[in-house]
Amino acid sequence: MPFAQYHGNSRVVTALRGMLTSGRVPHALLFAGPRGMGKFTLALQLAQAANCERLAAVGDSCGECGTCLKIGELAEPGPLIERGLESRGASPDTATVERVPLILQTHPDVWLLVPDPVRLRNPVARPVLRLGQLRAVQRAAQFVPSARRRVFLLEGAETMAEAHSNAFLKILEEPPETSTLVLLTAQPDALLPTIRSRCLQFHFAPLGVAEVERVLNEHKKMAPAARRLAAQLSRGCPGTALGIDLEESRRLRRDALELVERAAGGREFTEVFQLSAQLTKGEGLGFENLLELFYNLFHDLLDAVTGVSTPALRNPDLQGEIEALAKRVSADWVGRAVSRLDALSSGVRRNTNRQLGLDSMAAALALR
Ligand SMILES: [Zn+2]
């Protein structure tokens, strides 16, 4: 996909194109920013542009030549991961996991490494980038590319264990001119400073609503109003906007708002609890997302209570309901609700029972 079809973070794009056209591509780049912000998409475009058969001179990719198409297949890594894990058997031992590293490849010069979950079913505790994977990169980075540049994309770079960072630093010691590593992470602070400092860092910022709309327009068939709403709800994250189920999102946010309404109305706890139980059952919605949904509701509610007009409402489709509720609560009440939410949020990080946490918040809100 040519760079022109990439929206947002134009300064990063311009810098990458400048490196490609000048022929000075660094050995290690770090793409940092929240999930779904387009880091992987742009890294893949960089790999295509570095090897495209047609547009090399202008530092871009055509997206249509054999090389571009092959590299582009990495955009859907799911089946490749499945095949890689299957090839090691259902429950491989540690030695096998290191000996047969999980490497995703659709073109000889471009590798994608993702944190290894070890098993297809019942993945082990936390998928991490393994020593075997890093060693494989270390060896392969020395090879002469079959096209022009070997590009290694490392997803979840922060999962690299401290003990293995030497293997990674070795790759950078005497790097051949023709290899580039792109580290991708949502938590740059979790990376070792020694690794971070060896990379040229790029931080990906949230996109404007109009930019997210343009991404949606190119990748998904949607009515204009739905497209706008999805862009508004995504908080500048095109990955979120593309994956959002508007109906489901609205249902969940309405349920959460109803919980807040009942709590504000001092209704019986049992009733509020039933509703919170329904919410935590919400399929595919992580508790972190549920908390964020409440934060966003309180954010809009506080704006409505204090009469601040915000250009970017977080729940533009619930504006009427939120304004009605704002007439019944005080800014003080919203403030208390938010501090309860903060307590709940830190409880989640300490693994407090989630349903209990949500119940206690509902109860605390009902205490006027
Ligand atoms: Zn091409």
Short mmCIF file of C-alpha atoms and ligand atoms in Angstrom, two decimals:
data_model
loop_
_atom_site.label_atom_id
_atom_site.label_comp_id
_atom_site.label_asym_id
_atom_site.label_seq_id
_atom_site.Cartn_x
_atom_site.Cartn_y
_atom_site.Cartn_z
CA MET A 1 0.00 0.00 0.00
CA PRO A 2 1.52 3.35 -1.01
CA PHE A 3 2.23 5.91 1.73
CA ALA A 4 -0.44 8.21 0.30
CA GLN A 5 -3.07 5.74 1.52
CA TYR A 6 -1.80 5.95 5.08
CA HIS A 7 -3.61 8.54 7.19
CA GLY A 8 -2.38 10.34 10.28
CA ASN A 9 1.07 10.75 11.84
CA SER A 10 2.30 12.50 8.71
CA ARG A 11 5.55 13.60 10.37
CA VAL A 12 6.53 9.96 10.91
CA VAL A 13 5.65 9.13 7.30
CA THR A 14 7.65 12.07 5.97
CA ALA A 15 10.68 11.07 8.05
CA LEU A 16 10.53 7.46 6.83
CA ARG A 17 10.22 8.52 3.20
CA GLY A 18 13.17 10.86 3.64
CA MET A 19 15.29 7.97 4.94
CA LEU A 20 14.27 5.72 2.07
CA THR A 21 15.01 8.23 -0.67
CA SER A 22 18.34 9.22 0.87
CA GLY A 23 19.26 5.55 1.31
CA ARG A 24 19.99 6.17 5.00
CA VAL A 25 17.66 3.80 6.79
CA PRO A 26 18.70 3.24 10.44
CA HIS A 27 19.35 -0.27 11.72
CA ALA A 28 16.79 0.00 14.47
CA LEU A 29 13.55 1.93 14.68
CA LEU A 30 11.10 2.02 17.55
CA PHE A 31 7.42 2.64 16.80
CA ALA A 32 5.65 3.52 20.05
CA GLY A 33 1.97 4.23 20.60
CA PRO A 34 -1.31 2.67 21.74
CA ARG A 35 -2.69 -0.46 20.09
CA GLY A 36 -4.61 0.06 16.87
CA MET A 37 -2.84 3.33 16.08
CA GLY A 38 -1.38 2.08 12.78
CA LYS A 39 2.17 1.23 13.88
CA PHE A 40 2.18 -2.21 12.28
CA THR A 41 0.48 -0.96 9.10
CA LEU A 42 3.14 1.70 8.64
CA ALA A 43 5.99 -0.71 9.47
CA LEU A 44 4.70 -3.07 6.79
CA GLN A 45 4.51 -0.19 4.33
CA LEU A 46 8.09 0.67 5.15
CA ALA A 47 9.12 -2.94 4.41
CA GLN A 48 7.26 -2.76 1.08
CA ALA A 49 8.72 0.60 0.12
CA ALA A 50 12.23 -0.61 0.99
CA ASN A 51 11.83 -3.49 -1.46
CA CYS A 52 9.22 -2.44 -4.06
CA GLU A 53 10.19 -3.34 -7.63
CA ARG A 54 8.77 -0.16 -9.17
CA LEU A 55 8.87 2.85 -6.88
CA ALA A 56 12.27 2.49 -5.20
CA ALA A 57 13.52 5.84 -6.52
CA VAL A 58 10.75 7.82 -4.84
CA GLY A 59 10.82 5.90 -1.56
CA ASP A 60 7.35 4.47 -1.89
CA SER A 61 5.63 1.19 -2.67
CA CYS A 62 3.27 0.46 -5.55
CA GLY A 63 1.33 -2.14 -3.58
CA GLU A 64 0.91 -4.14 -6.80
CA CYS A 65 4.25 -5.69 -7.79
CA GLY A 66 5.09 -9.26 -6.78
CA THR A 67 7.27 -8.10 -3.89
CA CYS A 68 4.69 -5.65 -2.51
CA LEU A 69 1.95 -8.28 -2.73
CA LYS A 70 4.00 -10.94 -0.97
CA ILE A 71 5.04 -8.64 1.87
CA GLY A 72 1.46 -7.35 2.09
CA GLU A 73 0.25 -10.85 3.00
CA LEU A 74 1.80 -10.32 6.43
CA ALA A 75 -1.02 -7.89 7.16
CA GLU A 76 -3.15 -10.90 8.18
CA PRO A 77 -0.77 -12.83 10.42
CA GLY A 78 -3.46 -14.98 12.12
CA PRO A 79 -3.22 -18.08 9.86
CA LEU A 80 0.59 -17.85 9.81
CA ILE A 81 0.72 -17.88 13.61
CA GLU A 82 -1.63 -20.87 13.67
CA ARG A 83 0.49 -22.81 11.18
CA GLY A 84 3.69 -21.97 13.06
CA LEU A 85 2.29 -23.17 16.37
CA GLU A 86 0.76 -26.32 14.84
CA SER A 87 4.11 -27.29 13.33
CA ARG A 88 5.54 -27.63 16.86
CA GLY A 89 2.82 -30.00 18.07
CA ALA A 90 0.05 -29.48 20.63
CA SER A 91 2.21 -29.05 23.74
CA PRO A 92 5.83 -28.43 22.82
CA ASP A 93 8.52 -28.49 25.52
CA THR A 94 10.73 -25.49 26.21
CA ALA A 95 13.59 -26.80 24.09
CA THR A 96 11.30 -27.20 21.06
CA VAL A 97 9.89 -23.72 21.52
CA GLU A 98 13.40 -22.28 21.38
CA ARG A 99 14.63 -24.61 18.63
CA VAL A 100 11.67 -23.96 16.34
CA PRO A 101 11.12 -20.23 16.79
CA LEU A 102 7.83 -18.70 15.73
CA ILE A 103 8.71 -16.65 12.66
CA LEU A 104 6.13 -15.29 10.24
CA GLN A 105 7.31 -14.78 6.72
CA THR A 106 5.67 -14.32 3.32
CA HIS A 107 8.72 -12.85 1.55
CA PRO A 108 12.32 -13.99 2.20
CA ASP A 109 13.48 -10.51 3.27
CA VAL A 110 10.69 -9.54 5.64
CA TRP A 111 10.08 -11.29 8.95
CA LEU A 112 7.39 -10.64 11.50
CA LEU A 113 7.98 -11.74 15.08
CA VAL A 114 5.13 -11.73 17.57
CA PRO A 115 5.21 -12.69 21.26
CA ASP A 116 5.10 -16.50 21.26
CA PRO A 117 2.02 -17.94 23.03
CA VAL A 118 3.64 -21.43 22.86
CA ARG A 119 0.34 -23.24 22.31
CA LEU A 120 -2.59 -22.72 20.04
CA ARG A 121 -5.06 -23.74 22.75
CA ASN A 122 -4.46 -22.80 26.39
CA PRO A 123 -1.58 -20.43 25.69
CA VAL A 124 0.97 -20.20 28.47
CA ALA A 125 0.81 -17.40 31.01
CA ARG A 126 2.05 -14.48 28.96
CA PRO A 127 3.24 -14.62 25.35
CA VAL A 128 6.77 -13.23 25.08
CA LEU A 129 9.42 -12.75 22.42
CA ARG A 130 11.77 -15.68 23.00
CA LEU A 131 15.50 -16.07 22.88
CA GLY A 132 15.16 -18.51 19.97
CA GLN A 133 13.31 -15.86 17.97
CA LEU A 134 15.92 -13.20 18.72
CA ARG A 135 18.79 -15.53 17.84
CA ALA A 136 17.12 -16.38 14.54
CA VAL A 137 16.90 -12.66 13.76
CA GLN A 138 20.52 -12.20 14.82
CA ARG A 139 21.62 -14.81 12.25
CA ALA A 140 19.25 -13.76 9.49
CA ALA A 141 20.18 -10.07 9.77
CA GLN A 142 23.65 -10.98 8.46
CA PHE A 143 22.31 -12.44 5.19
CA VAL A 144 22.36 -10.53 1.95
CA PRO A 145 18.78 -9.61 0.99
CA SER A 146 17.22 -11.17 -2.09
CA ALA A 147 15.57 -7.82 -2.84
CA ARG A 148 17.15 -4.67 -1.31
CA ARG A 149 16.61 -4.65 2.45
CA ARG A 150 15.94 -7.22 5.14
CA VAL A 151 13.29 -5.87 7.49
CA PHE A 152 12.47 -7.50 10.83
CA LEU A 153 9.28 -6.40 12.54
CA LEU A 154 9.15 -7.18 16.27
CA GLU A 155 5.64 -6.87 17.73
CA GLY A 156 5.32 -6.51 21.50
CA ALA A 157 8.99 -5.57 21.80
CA GLU A 158 8.48 -4.82 25.50
CA THR A 159 7.98 -8.56 26.18
CA MET A 160 11.65 -9.24 25.47
CA ALA A 161 13.15 -10.53 28.72
CA GLU A 162 15.94 -8.51 30.27
CA ALA A 163 18.16 -11.60 30.24
CA HIS A 164 17.76 -11.87 26.47
CA SER A 165 18.46 -8.28 25.66
CA ASN A 166 22.11 -9.14 25.03
CA ALA A 167 21.09 -11.24 22.05
CA PHE A 168 19.19 -8.25 20.76
CA LEU A 169 22.04 -5.81 21.39
CA LYS A 170 24.38 -8.19 19.54
CA ILE A 171 22.23 -7.78 16.44
CA LEU A 172 22.93 -4.08 16.62
CA GLU A 173 26.65 -4.36 17.28
CA GLU A 174 27.84 -4.86 13.75
CA PRO A 175 24.71 -4.55 11.72
CA PRO A 176 24.97 -5.01 7.98
CA GLU A 177 23.89 -1.97 5.97
CA THR A 178 21.05 -3.93 4.45
CA SER A 179 19.10 -4.89 7.60
CA THR A 180 16.59 -2.90 9.60
CA LEU A 181 14.75 -3.85 12.77
CA VAL A 182 11.46 -2.20 13.60
CA LEU A 183 10.38 -2.61 17.22
CA LEU A 184 6.69 -2.06 17.88
CA THR A 185 5.35 -1.38 21.34
CA ALA A 186 2.41 0.11 23.19
CA GLN A 187 4.59 0.41 26.31
CA PRO A 188 7.89 2.02 25.36
CA ASP A 189 8.70 2.63 29.04
CA ALA A 190 8.68 -1.13 29.65
CA LEU A 191 11.57 -1.55 27.20
CA LEU A 192 15.08 -1.64 28.59
CA PRO A 193 16.73 1.79 28.33
CA THR A 194 19.75 0.16 26.66
CA ILE A 195 17.51 -1.08 23.86
CA ARG A 196 15.43 2.08 23.61
CA SER A 197 18.50 4.26 23.28
CA ARG A 198 19.80 2.20 20.35
CA CYS A 199 16.67 2.84 18.31
CA LEU A 200 15.45 5.85 16.42
CA GLN A 201 12.12 6.47 18.14
CA PHE A 202 8.81 7.47 16.60
CA HIS A 203 5.76 8.17 18.71
CA PHE A 204 2.35 7.63 17.13
CA ALA A 205 -0.29 10.17 18.14
CA PRO A 206 -4.07 9.76 18.02
CA LEU A 207 -5.65 10.78 14.70
CA GLY A 208 -8.21 13.54 14.22
CA VAL A 209 -11.84 12.48 13.70
CA ALA A 210 -11.66 13.40 10.00
CA GLU A 211 -8.51 11.30 9.54
CA VAL A 212 -10.10 8.27 11.17
CA GLU A 213 -13.12 8.79 8.90
CA ARG A 214 -10.81 8.68 5.88
CA VAL A 215 -9.31 5.38 7.08
CA LEU A 216 -12.81 3.95 7.53
CA ASN A 217 -13.88 5.23 4.13
CA GLU A 218 -11.09 3.27 2.46
CA HIS A 219 -11.49 0.03 4.38
CA LYS A 220 -15.10 -0.40 5.34
CA LYS A 221 -18.47 0.18 3.75
CA MET A 222 -20.49 2.36 6.14
CA ALA A 223 -23.19 5.01 6.03
CA PRO A 224 -21.68 8.49 6.56
CA ALA A 225 -23.39 9.05 9.94
CA ALA A 226 -22.23 5.66 11.25
CA ARG A 227 -18.75 6.33 9.94
CA ARG A 228 -18.61 9.63 11.77
CA LEU A 229 -19.88 8.09 15.00
CA ALA A 230 -17.35 5.24 14.81
CA ALA A 231 -14.57 7.79 14.27
CA GLN A 232 -15.78 9.88 17.23
CA LEU A 233 -15.98 6.84 19.53
CA SER A 234 -12.53 5.56 18.52
CA ARG A 235 -10.68 8.35 20.36
CA GLY A 236 -8.33 8.80 17.42
CA CYS A 237 -7.52 5.12 17.05
CA PRO A 238 -8.22 3.77 13.53
CA GLY A 239 -7.85 0.15 14.68
CA THR A 240 -10.62 0.67 17.22
CA ALA A 241 -12.81 2.44 14.67
CA LEU A 242 -12.43 -0.41 12.17
CA GLY A 243 -13.32 -3.06 14.73
CA ILE A 244 -16.17 -1.28 16.47
CA ASP A 245 -19.66 -2.80 16.46
CA LEU A 246 -21.78 0.32 16.72
CA GLU A 247 -24.94 -1.44 17.84
CA GLU A 248 -23.13 -3.40 20.53
CA SER A 249 -21.22 -0.30 21.61
CA ARG A 250 -24.41 1.73 21.93
CA ARG A 251 -26.14 -1.07 23.87
CA LEU A 252 -23.27 -1.32 26.34
CA ARG A 253 -22.98 2.43 26.81
CA ARG A 254 -26.74 2.69 27.31
CA ASP A 255 -26.62 -0.09 29.93
CA ALA A 256 -23.78 1.67 31.73
CA LEU A 257 -25.66 4.96 31.60
CA GLU A 258 -28.74 3.23 32.99
CA LEU A 259 -26.66 1.92 35.88
CA VAL A 260 -25.43 5.42 36.61
CA GLU A 261 -29.00 6.79 36.32
CA ARG A 262 -30.37 4.25 38.77
CA ALA A 263 -27.52 4.79 41.20
CA ALA A 264 -28.08 8.54 41.00
CA GLY A 265 -31.76 7.97 41.65
CA GLY A 266 -30.90 6.10 44.87
CA ARG A 267 -32.56 2.89 43.66
CA GLU A 268 -32.34 -0.39 45.51
CA PHE A 269 -28.88 -1.87 45.42
CA THR A 270 -30.09 -5.30 44.31
CA GLU A 271 -31.52 -3.78 41.16
CA VAL A 272 -28.32 -1.91 40.39
CA PHE A 273 -26.29 -5.05 41.05
CA GLN A 274 -28.32 -7.05 38.58
CA LEU A 275 -27.54 -4.52 35.93
CA SER A 276 -23.83 -4.48 36.74
CA ALA A 277 -23.79 -8.29 36.52
CA GLN A 278 -25.25 -8.03 33.02
CA LEU A 279 -22.57 -5.56 32.05
CA THR A 280 -19.62 -7.65 33.21
CA LYS A 281 -21.00 -10.53 31.14
CA GLY A 282 -20.73 -8.33 28.04
CA GLU A 283 -19.11 -10.62 25.53
CA GLY A 284 -15.62 -9.82 24.34
CA LEU A 285 -15.45 -6.66 26.40
CA GLY A 286 -12.50 -6.56 28.77
CA PHE A 287 -13.00 -5.04 32.18
CA GLU A 288 -10.52 -2.30 31.32
CA ASN A 289 -12.78 -1.33 28.41
CA LEU A 290 -15.78 -1.33 30.72
CA LEU A 291 -14.00 1.06 33.07
CA GLU A 292 -13.09 3.29 30.17
CA LEU A 293 -16.70 3.33 29.11
CA PHE A 294 -17.70 4.61 32.57
CA TYR A 295 -14.90 7.19 32.55
CA ASN A 296 -16.14 8.48 29.21
CA LEU A 297 -19.72 8.68 30.51
CA PHE A 298 -18.65 10.63 33.61
CA HIS A 299 -16.49 12.86 31.44
CA ASP A 300 -19.49 13.84 29.30
CA LEU A 301 -21.73 14.05 32.36
CA LEU A 302 -19.35 16.44 34.12
CA ASP A 303 -19.23 18.64 31.02
CA ALA A 304 -23.03 18.69 30.93
CA VAL A 305 -23.32 19.43 34.69
CA THR A 306 -20.82 22.27 34.61
CA GLY A 307 -22.18 23.65 31.35
CA VAL A 308 -18.88 23.28 29.50
CA SER A 309 -19.48 22.73 25.83
CA THR A 310 -16.97 20.21 24.57
CA PRO A 311 -16.19 19.97 20.89
CA ALA A 312 -15.50 16.25 21.25
CA LEU A 313 -18.24 14.51 23.21
CA ARG A 314 -17.26 10.95 24.04
CA ASN A 315 -20.81 9.68 23.63
CA PRO A 316 -22.27 11.94 20.95
CA ASP A 317 -25.18 9.54 20.36
CA LEU A 318 -26.26 9.67 24.03
CA GLN A 319 -26.15 13.45 24.39
CA GLY A 320 -29.87 13.84 25.16
CA GLU A 321 -29.88 11.19 27.91
CA ILE A 322 -26.70 12.56 29.45
CA GLU A 323 -28.07 16.10 29.55
CA ALA A 324 -31.24 14.86 31.23
CA LEU A 325 -29.21 13.05 33.88
CA ALA A 326 -27.01 16.12 34.38
CA LYS A 327 -30.08 17.99 35.71
CA ARG A 328 -30.36 15.47 38.56
CA VAL A 329 -26.78 15.27 39.82
CA SER A 330 -24.15 17.75 41.04
CA ALA A 331 -20.56 18.22 39.93
CA ASP A 332 -19.64 17.03 43.42
CA TRP A 333 -21.53 13.76 42.86
CA VAL A 334 -19.75 13.17 39.54
CA GLY A 335 -16.43 13.91 41.25
CA ARG A 336 -17.16 11.30 43.91
CA ALA A 337 -18.19 8.81 41.26
CA VAL A 338 -14.91 9.33 39.39
CA SER A 339 -12.83 8.79 42.52
CA ARG A 340 -14.76 5.55 43.15
CA LEU A 341 -13.93 4.56 39.60
CA ASP A 342 -10.25 5.36 40.20
CA ALA A 343 -10.27 3.12 43.28
CA LEU A 344 -11.94 0.36 41.27
CA SER A 345 -9.45 0.78 38.46
CA SER A 346 -6.44 0.38 40.76
CA GLY A 347 -8.24 -2.57 42.40
CA VAL A 348 -8.41 -4.24 38.99
CA ARG A 349 -4.66 -3.89 38.64
CA ARG A 350 -4.37 -5.65 42.01
CA ASN A 351 -6.84 -8.29 40.78
CA THR A 352 -9.78 -7.46 43.01
CA ASN A 353 -12.90 -9.43 42.16
CA ARG A 354 -14.35 -7.50 39.27
CA GLN A 355 -18.03 -8.02 39.90
CA LEU A 356 -17.56 -7.07 43.55
CA GLY A 357 -15.70 -3.96 42.50
CA LEU A 358 -18.41 -2.88 40.13
CA ASP A 359 -21.07 -3.60 42.74
CA SER A 360 -19.26 -1.55 45.35
CA MET A 361 -19.03 1.31 42.93
CA ALA A 362 -22.75 1.13 42.20
CA ALA A 363 -23.41 1.05 45.93
CA ALA A 364 -21.13 4.00 46.59
CA LEU A 365 -22.86 6.01 43.88
CA ALA A 366 -26.23 5.31 45.45
CA LEU A 367 -25.05 6.83 48.74
CA ARG A 368 -25.89 10.41 48.02
ZN ZN B 1 5.72 -2.61 -5.46
#
